[in-house]
Amino acid sequence: MTRLAVLWVLAALLCANSLAFGQAFPNRPIRMVVPFAPGGSIDTVGRLIAQRWGANLNQQIVVDNRGGAGGTIGTLLVAKAPADGYTILYGNSGPLSIGPNLYAKPGYDLFRDLAPVSLVNSAPFLIFAITALPVNSVHELIAYAKERPGQLNYASSGIGSGLHLMGELFKSVTGVNIVHVPFTGLGAATSEFASGRVQLAVSTAPGLLALVRAGRMKGIVSSGSRRSPALPDVPTCLEAGIAGFCSTSWHAIVAPAGTPKQVILKLQQTLAATLASPELRDQLMVREDAESIGSSPEELARFLRSESAKWAKVIKTVGVKVE
């Protein structure tokens, strides 16, 4: 009985200490690693959210850009950080579902080394075509490409990027043979679109919206379940009857594995409250065509497993592997 009593006391103390730790968190600034260079979409959105989220946490969230290797360098940094909630990752499909399947040695195991916190937002990808291309629907594009195998090119932001793999997913689902042309960013492909040497691109709406408004490109199909407010005339993959192309660009928060549950919940609950702000939701939709989410850790865990399995299959089919 004495031993049992001691065990009960120890358990109570551990529980109390854990609860106290969770209640005290955070008592210093939090570092939020964005595993890409400053200035891109994920960095812009991450900073917007960090400012408002920090206000809800009553603590500053400092954005730390650690770009390189498709986002895996910054993700590895977080995977190896102390599991106390003071270093977290603002990542996307690149390092969280594509990278672990694309790179031979990413240095981390998504499901062993990182703890899910929340899915932040999602936005559809779109297939864009130059206006000179004589197609105005996805079915016209498919027919046109099949009559000219290997003659059409599509631009992406690099080998192994989400845009590249969405292009390969489109090819796989529709059976077309179009050639991938990687660029350092879609901005670098502008002159190729103008010359007609590259006819197609995969991007989220904000990435090529300026060219659409200038009459130089047009949207063909969206990979989302909803139409983009910025391009309301572009049908979704479901409307077009190519459900296999349905996928989204998304952002998520993860922490080092072993971060106390109370800390994970504190991060998730305050983030969900931040994302529920009507003003922020409107900003994300108007500026980034992104829908706020704020999922539970369990929902994010299931989502990450599903995304990892999907992209592993695409990568295997394409035959891309990076050392």
GROMACS .gro file of C-alpha atoms in nm:
model
  323
    1MET     CA    1   0.000   0.000   0.000
    2THR     CA    2   0.289   0.234   0.078
    3ARG     CA    3   0.441   0.178  -0.266
    4LEU     CA    4   0.101   0.237  -0.429
    5ALA     CA    5   0.058   0.560  -0.235
    6VAL     CA    6   0.400   0.682  -0.344
    7LEU     CA    7   0.314   0.608  -0.707
    8TRP     CA    8  -0.011   0.802  -0.678
    9VAL     CA    9   0.173   1.100  -0.527
   10LEU     CA   10   0.435   1.094  -0.803
   11ALA     CA   11   0.166   1.075  -1.069
   12ALA     CA   12  -0.017   1.368  -0.914
   13LEU     CA   13   0.302   1.575  -0.900
   14LEU     CA   14   0.383   1.498  -1.263
   15CYS     CA   15   0.033   1.594  -1.368
   16ALA     CA   16   0.045   1.916  -1.167
   17ASN     CA   17   0.386   2.010  -1.307
   18SER     CA   18   0.271   1.939  -1.661
   19LEU     CA   19  -0.044   2.145  -1.613
   20ALA     CA   20   0.152   2.430  -1.459
   21PHE     CA   21   0.397   2.423  -1.750
   22GLY     CA   22   0.112   2.440  -1.999
   23GLN     CA   23  -0.055   2.728  -1.813
   24ALA     CA   24   0.273   2.924  -1.793
   25PHE     CA   25   0.344   2.883  -2.162
   26PRO     CA   26   0.455   3.101  -2.331
   27ASN     CA   27   0.667   3.320  -2.107
   28ARG     CA   28   0.917   3.427  -2.374
   29PRO     CA   29   0.908   3.490  -2.751
   30ILE     CA   30   0.837   3.196  -2.982
   31ARG     CA   31   1.050   3.134  -3.289
   32MET     CA   32   0.843   3.039  -3.594
   33VAL     CA   33   1.066   2.893  -3.864
   34VAL     CA   34   0.953   2.954  -4.222
   35PRO     CA   35   1.163   2.710  -4.427
   36PHE     CA   36   1.177   2.935  -4.734
   37ALA     CA   37   1.338   3.266  -4.828
   38PRO     CA   38   1.168   3.594  -4.732
   39GLY     CA   39   0.919   3.752  -4.970
   40GLY     CA   40   0.733   3.450  -5.100
   41SER     CA   41   0.368   3.372  -5.043
   42ILE     CA   42   0.425   3.140  -4.747
   43ASP     CA   43   0.651   3.399  -4.580
   44THR     CA   44   0.401   3.681  -4.637
   45VAL     CA   45   0.108   3.482  -4.499
   46GLY     CA   46   0.316   3.342  -4.212
   47ARG     CA   47   0.415   3.690  -4.098
   48LEU     CA   48   0.057   3.815  -4.121
   49ILE     CA   49  -0.064   3.528  -3.903
   50ALA     CA   50   0.230   3.547  -3.661
   51GLN     CA   51   0.153   3.908  -3.573
   52ARG     CA   52  -0.210   3.838  -3.489
   53TRP     CA   53  -0.143   3.500  -3.327
   54GLY     CA   54   0.123   3.655  -3.103
   55ALA     CA   55  -0.133   3.905  -2.977
   56ASN     CA   56  -0.365   3.616  -2.878
   57LEU     CA   57  -0.076   3.438  -2.704
   58ASN     CA   58   0.033   3.761  -2.529
   59GLN     CA   59   0.381   3.688  -2.657
   60GLN     CA   60   0.583   3.783  -2.963
   61ILE     CA   61   0.621   3.528  -3.245
   62VAL     CA   62   0.946   3.590  -3.430
   63VAL     CA   63   0.965   3.468  -3.791
   64ASP     CA   64   1.295   3.299  -3.876
   65ASN     CA   65   1.349   3.229  -4.249
   66ARG     CA   66   1.562   2.918  -4.307
   67GLY     CA   67   1.532   2.837  -4.676
   68GLY     CA   68   1.698   2.564  -4.879
   69ALA     CA   69   1.648   2.212  -5.019
   70GLY     CA   70   1.277   2.254  -5.078
   71GLY     CA   71   1.211   2.359  -4.719
   72THR     CA   72   1.377   2.053  -4.564
   73ILE     CA   73   1.665   2.250  -4.405
   74GLY     CA   74   1.436   2.463  -4.191
   75THR     CA   75   1.216   2.165  -4.112
   76LEU     CA   76   1.516   1.963  -3.992
   77LEU     CA   77   1.613   2.255  -3.766
   78VAL     CA   78   1.271   2.239  -3.598
   79ALA     CA   79   1.275   1.859  -3.577
   80LYS     CA   80   1.598   1.881  -3.376
   81ALA     CA   81   1.493   2.178  -3.158
   82PRO     CA   82   1.400   2.143  -2.788
   83ALA     CA   83   1.047   2.007  -2.750
   84ASP     CA   84   0.919   2.297  -2.542
   85GLY     CA   85   0.695   2.483  -2.789
   86TYR     CA   86   0.932   2.777  -2.832
   87THR     CA   87   1.045   2.664  -3.178
   88ILE     CA   88   0.773   2.576  -3.428
   89LEU     CA   89   0.749   2.535  -3.805
   90TYR     CA   90   0.522   2.719  -4.046
   91GLY     CA   91   0.545   2.472  -4.332
   92ASN     CA   92   0.363   2.358  -4.642
   93SER     CA   93   0.335   2.050  -4.861
   94GLY     CA   94   0.697   2.090  -4.976
   95PRO     CA   95   0.881   1.985  -4.659
   96LEU     CA   96   0.584   1.817  -4.488
   97SER     CA   97   0.461   1.573  -4.752
   98ILE     CA   98   0.669   1.603  -5.069
   99GLY     CA   99   1.022   1.643  -4.928
  100PRO     CA  100   1.024   1.331  -4.708
  101ASN     CA  101   0.931   1.126  -5.016
  102LEU     CA  102   1.145   1.317  -5.268
  103TYR     CA  103   1.478   1.351  -5.088
  104ALA     CA  104   1.681   1.036  -5.024
  105LYS     CA  105   1.799   1.170  -4.686
  106PRO     CA  106   1.588   1.463  -4.564
  107GLY     CA  107   1.730   1.415  -4.213
  108TYR     CA  108   1.395   1.383  -4.037
  109ASP     CA  109   1.098   1.152  -4.021
  110LEU     CA  110   0.774   1.347  -4.046
  111PHE     CA  111   0.577   1.114  -3.821
  112ARG     CA  112   0.854   1.037  -3.571
  113ASP     CA  113   1.027   1.374  -3.531
  114LEU     CA  114   0.745   1.628  -3.561
  115ALA     CA  115   0.419   1.682  -3.373
  116PRO     CA  116   0.114   1.818  -3.560
  117VAL     CA  117  -0.044   2.136  -3.423
  118SER     CA  118  -0.290   2.266  -3.681
  119LEU     CA  119  -0.367   2.296  -4.050
  120VAL     CA  120  -0.370   2.672  -4.111
  121ASN     CA  121  -0.519   2.730  -4.456
  122SER     CA  122  -0.557   2.588  -4.804
  123ALA     CA  123  -0.579   2.729  -5.156
  124PRO     CA  124  -0.641   2.568  -5.493
  125PHE     CA  125  -0.382   2.529  -5.767
  126LEU     CA  126  -0.478   2.629  -6.120
  127ILE     CA  127  -0.366   2.532  -6.468
  128PHE     CA  128  -0.296   2.849  -6.667
  129ALA     CA  129  -0.244   2.882  -7.042
  130ILE     CA  130  -0.111   3.167  -7.253
  131THR     CA  131  -0.395   3.347  -7.429
  132ALA     CA  132  -0.251   3.255  -7.770
  133LEU     CA  133  -0.315   2.887  -7.704
  134PRO     CA  134  -0.645   2.801  -7.882
  135VAL     CA  135  -0.811   2.628  -7.586
  136ASN     CA  136  -1.066   2.765  -7.341
  137SER     CA  137  -1.148   2.462  -7.127
  138VAL     CA  138  -0.962   2.175  -6.969
  139HIS     CA  139  -1.118   1.926  -7.210
  140GLU     CA  140  -1.008   2.138  -7.508
  141LEU     CA  141  -0.659   2.151  -7.354
  142ILE     CA  142  -0.649   1.773  -7.308
  143ALA     CA  143  -0.760   1.711  -7.666
  144TYR     CA  144  -0.514   1.969  -7.803
  145ALA     CA  145  -0.223   1.821  -7.603
  146LYS     CA  146  -0.306   1.464  -7.705
  147GLU     CA  147  -0.295   1.565  -8.070
  148ARG     CA  148   0.052   1.716  -8.010
  149PRO     CA  149   0.234   1.484  -7.767
  150GLY     CA  150   0.549   1.640  -7.621
  151GLN     CA  151   0.495   1.971  -7.801
  152LEU     CA  152   0.348   2.172  -7.511
  153ASN     CA  153   0.554   2.288  -7.212
  154TYR     CA  154   0.451   2.382  -6.861
  155ALA     CA  155   0.644   2.598  -6.615
  156SER     CA  156   0.693   2.536  -6.244
  157SER     CA  157   0.902   2.686  -5.965
  158GLY     CA  158   1.155   2.401  -5.977
  159ILE     CA  159   1.206   2.026  -5.983
  160GLY     CA  160   1.026   1.860  -5.694
  161SER     CA  161   0.824   2.171  -5.607
  162GLY     CA  162   0.453   2.147  -5.538
  163LEU     CA  163   0.388   2.318  -5.873
  164HIS     CA  164   0.600   2.061  -6.056
  165LEU     CA  165   0.425   1.768  -5.893
  166MET     CA  166   0.081   1.917  -5.953
  167GLY     CA  167   0.175   1.935  -6.320
  168GLU     CA  168   0.278   1.571  -6.313
  169LEU     CA  169  -0.044   1.481  -6.134
  170PHE     CA  170  -0.239   1.656  -6.411
  171LYS     CA  171  -0.047   1.457  -6.673
  172SER     CA  172  -0.107   1.132  -6.489
  173VAL     CA  173  -0.480   1.192  -6.445
  174THR     CA  174  -0.549   1.315  -6.799
  175GLY     CA  175  -0.297   1.106  -6.995
  176VAL     CA  176  -0.138   1.403  -7.172
  177ASN     CA  177   0.230   1.431  -7.262
  178ILE     CA  178   0.348   1.783  -7.181
  179VAL     CA  179   0.706   1.876  -7.097
  180HIS     CA  180   0.811   2.019  -6.760
  181VAL     CA  181   1.030   2.331  -6.770
  182PRO     CA  182   1.161   2.426  -6.423
  183PHE     CA  183   1.233   2.786  -6.329
  184THR     CA  184   1.360   2.947  -6.009
  185GLY     CA  185   1.016   3.103  -5.979
  186LEU     CA  186   0.724   3.169  -6.210
  187GLY     CA  187   0.832   3.531  -6.241
  188ALA     CA  188   1.139   3.405  -6.426
  189ALA     CA  189   0.912   3.238  -6.682
  190THR     CA  190   0.732   3.560  -6.786
  191SER     CA  191   0.941   3.617  -7.098
  192GLU     CA  192   0.891   3.253  -7.200
  193PHE     CA  193   0.515   3.294  -7.174
  194ALA     CA  194   0.536   3.613  -7.382
  195SER     CA  195   0.737   3.441  -7.656
  196GLY     CA  196   0.511   3.135  -7.657
  197ARG     CA  197   0.801   2.898  -7.589
  198VAL     CA  198   0.622   2.791  -7.269
  199GLN     CA  199   0.245   2.768  -7.300
  200LEU     CA  200   0.122   2.640  -6.962
  201ALA     CA  201   0.187   2.688  -6.592
  202VAL     CA  202   0.070   2.554  -6.259
  203SER     CA  203   0.024   2.811  -5.983
  204THR     CA  204  -0.205   2.939  -5.713
  205ALA     CA  205  -0.419   3.231  -5.829
  206PRO     CA  206  -0.205   3.517  -5.686
  207GLY     CA  207   0.107   3.388  -5.864
  208LEU     CA  208  -0.019   3.465  -6.215
  209LEU     CA  209  -0.318   3.689  -6.157
  210ALA     CA  210  -0.134   3.997  -6.284
  211LEU     CA  211  -0.070   3.825  -6.619
  212VAL     CA  212  -0.435   3.721  -6.640
  213ARG     CA  213  -0.551   4.076  -6.575
  214ALA     CA  214  -0.304   4.198  -6.838
  215GLY     CA  215  -0.466   3.963  -7.090
  216ARG     CA  216  -0.155   3.749  -7.134
  217MET     CA  217  -0.272   3.431  -6.961
  218LYS     CA  218  -0.602   3.260  -6.882
  219GLY     CA  219  -0.716   3.015  -6.618
  220ILE     CA  220  -0.818   2.671  -6.741
  221VAL     CA  221  -0.911   2.461  -6.437
  222SER     CA  222  -0.883   2.479  -6.058
  223SER     CA  223  -0.771   2.189  -5.839
  224GLY     CA  224  -0.992   2.302  -5.550
  225SER     CA  225  -1.344   2.216  -5.446
  226ARG     CA  226  -1.450   2.580  -5.484
  227ARG     CA  227  -1.402   2.840  -5.753
  228SER     CA  228  -1.148   3.112  -5.691
  229PRO     CA  229  -1.308   3.449  -5.611
  230ALA     CA  230  -1.029   3.608  -5.815
  231LEU     CA  231  -1.110   3.388  -6.117
  232PRO     CA  232  -1.479   3.296  -6.079
  233ASP     CA  233  -1.516   3.177  -6.440
  234VAL     CA  234  -1.257   2.900  -6.400
  235PRO     CA  235  -1.429   2.566  -6.320
  236THR     CA  236  -1.310   2.330  -6.049
  237CYS     CA  237  -1.171   1.981  -6.108
  238LEU     CA  238  -1.499   1.836  -5.985
  239GLU     CA  239  -1.704   2.048  -6.223
  240ALA     CA  240  -1.470   1.948  -6.506
  241GLY     CA  241  -1.498   1.578  -6.422
  242ILE     CA  242  -1.130   1.521  -6.333
  243ALA     CA  243  -1.159   1.449  -5.962
  244GLY     CA  244  -0.814   1.289  -5.958
  245PHE     CA  245  -0.660   1.634  -6.005
  246CYS     CA  246  -0.823   1.770  -5.691
  247SER     CA  247  -0.558   1.887  -5.445
  248THR     CA  248  -0.464   2.207  -5.263
  249SER     CA  249  -0.174   2.421  -5.159
  250TRP     CA  250  -0.175   2.435  -4.779
  251HIS     CA  251   0.013   2.566  -4.476
  252ALA     CA  252   0.044   2.395  -4.138
  253ILE     CA  253   0.205   2.437  -3.797
  254VAL     CA  254   0.411   2.155  -3.648
  255ALA     CA  255   0.638   2.137  -3.343
  256PRO     CA  256   0.919   1.905  -3.235
  257ALA     CA  257   0.799   1.560  -3.131
  258GLY     CA  258   0.764   1.529  -2.755
  259THR     CA  259   0.627   1.882  -2.707
  260PRO     CA  260   0.391   1.862  -2.406
  261LYS     CA  261   0.027   1.809  -2.498
  262GLN     CA  262  -0.083   2.114  -2.299
  263VAL     CA  263   0.156   2.331  -2.501
  264ILE     CA  264   0.034   2.183  -2.831
  265LEU     CA  265  -0.326   2.256  -2.728
  266LYS     CA  266  -0.240   2.611  -2.622
  267LEU     CA  267  -0.080   2.675  -2.960
  268GLN     CA  268  -0.368   2.513  -3.149
  269GLN     CA  269  -0.648   2.684  -2.960
  270THR     CA  270  -0.497   3.032  -2.985
  271LEU     CA  271  -0.417   2.979  -3.354
  272ALA     CA  272  -0.773   2.860  -3.426
  273ALA     CA  273  -0.908   3.170  -3.249
  274THR     CA  274  -0.675   3.387  -3.458
  275LEU     CA  275  -0.786   3.225  -3.784
  276ALA     CA  276  -1.152   3.267  -3.688
  277SER     CA  277  -1.116   3.645  -3.707
  278PRO     CA  278  -1.344   3.767  -3.991
  279GLU     CA  279  -1.091   4.034  -4.084
  280LEU     CA  280  -0.805   3.783  -4.117
  281ARG     CA  281  -1.022   3.535  -4.304
  282ASP     CA  282  -1.115   3.805  -4.554
  283GLN     CA  283  -0.752   3.915  -4.592
  284LEU     CA  284  -0.635   3.562  -4.666
  285MET     CA  285  -0.912   3.501  -4.917
  286VAL     CA  286  -0.870   3.830  -5.101
  287ARG     CA  287  -0.489   3.843  -5.101
  288GLU     CA  288  -0.396   3.475  -5.123
  289ASP     CA  289  -0.714   3.295  -5.237
  290ALA     CA  290  -0.667   3.094  -4.916
  291GLU     CA  291  -0.935   2.953  -4.688
  292SER     CA  292  -0.864   2.965  -4.313
  293ILE     CA  293  -0.895   2.631  -4.132
  294GLY     CA  294  -0.751   2.593  -3.780
  295SER     CA  295  -0.784   2.214  -3.745
  296SER     CA  296  -0.714   1.999  -3.441
  297PRO     CA  297  -0.376   1.820  -3.404
  298GLU     CA  298  -0.552   1.488  -3.468
  299GLU     CA  299  -0.711   1.616  -3.789
  300LEU     CA  300  -0.376   1.747  -3.910
  301ALA     CA  301  -0.210   1.411  -3.831
  302ARG     CA  302  -0.462   1.228  -4.050
  303PHE     CA  303  -0.428   1.488  -4.324
  304LEU     CA  304  -0.047   1.462  -4.327
  305ARG     CA  305  -0.059   1.084  -4.362
  306SER     CA  306  -0.303   1.113  -4.650
  307GLU     CA  307  -0.094   1.380  -4.825
  308SER     CA  308   0.229   1.185  -4.774
  309ALA     CA  309   0.076   0.872  -4.928
  310LYS     CA  310  -0.061   1.071  -5.224
  311TRP     CA  311   0.266   1.243  -5.309
  312ALA     CA  312   0.472   0.927  -5.253
  313LYS     CA  313   0.263   0.765  -5.526
  314VAL     CA  314   0.303   1.062  -5.763
  315ILE     CA  315   0.680   1.081  -5.703
  316LYS     CA  316   0.716   0.708  -5.767
  317THR     CA  317   0.514   0.737  -6.088
  318VAL     CA  318   0.717   1.035  -6.210
  319GLY     CA  319   1.045   0.874  -6.108
  320VAL     CA  320   1.188   1.186  -5.943
  321LYS     CA  321   1.437   1.143  -5.659
  322VAL     CA  322   1.682   1.398  -5.517
  323GLU     CA  323   1.995   1.297  -5.327
   0.00000   0.00000   0.00000
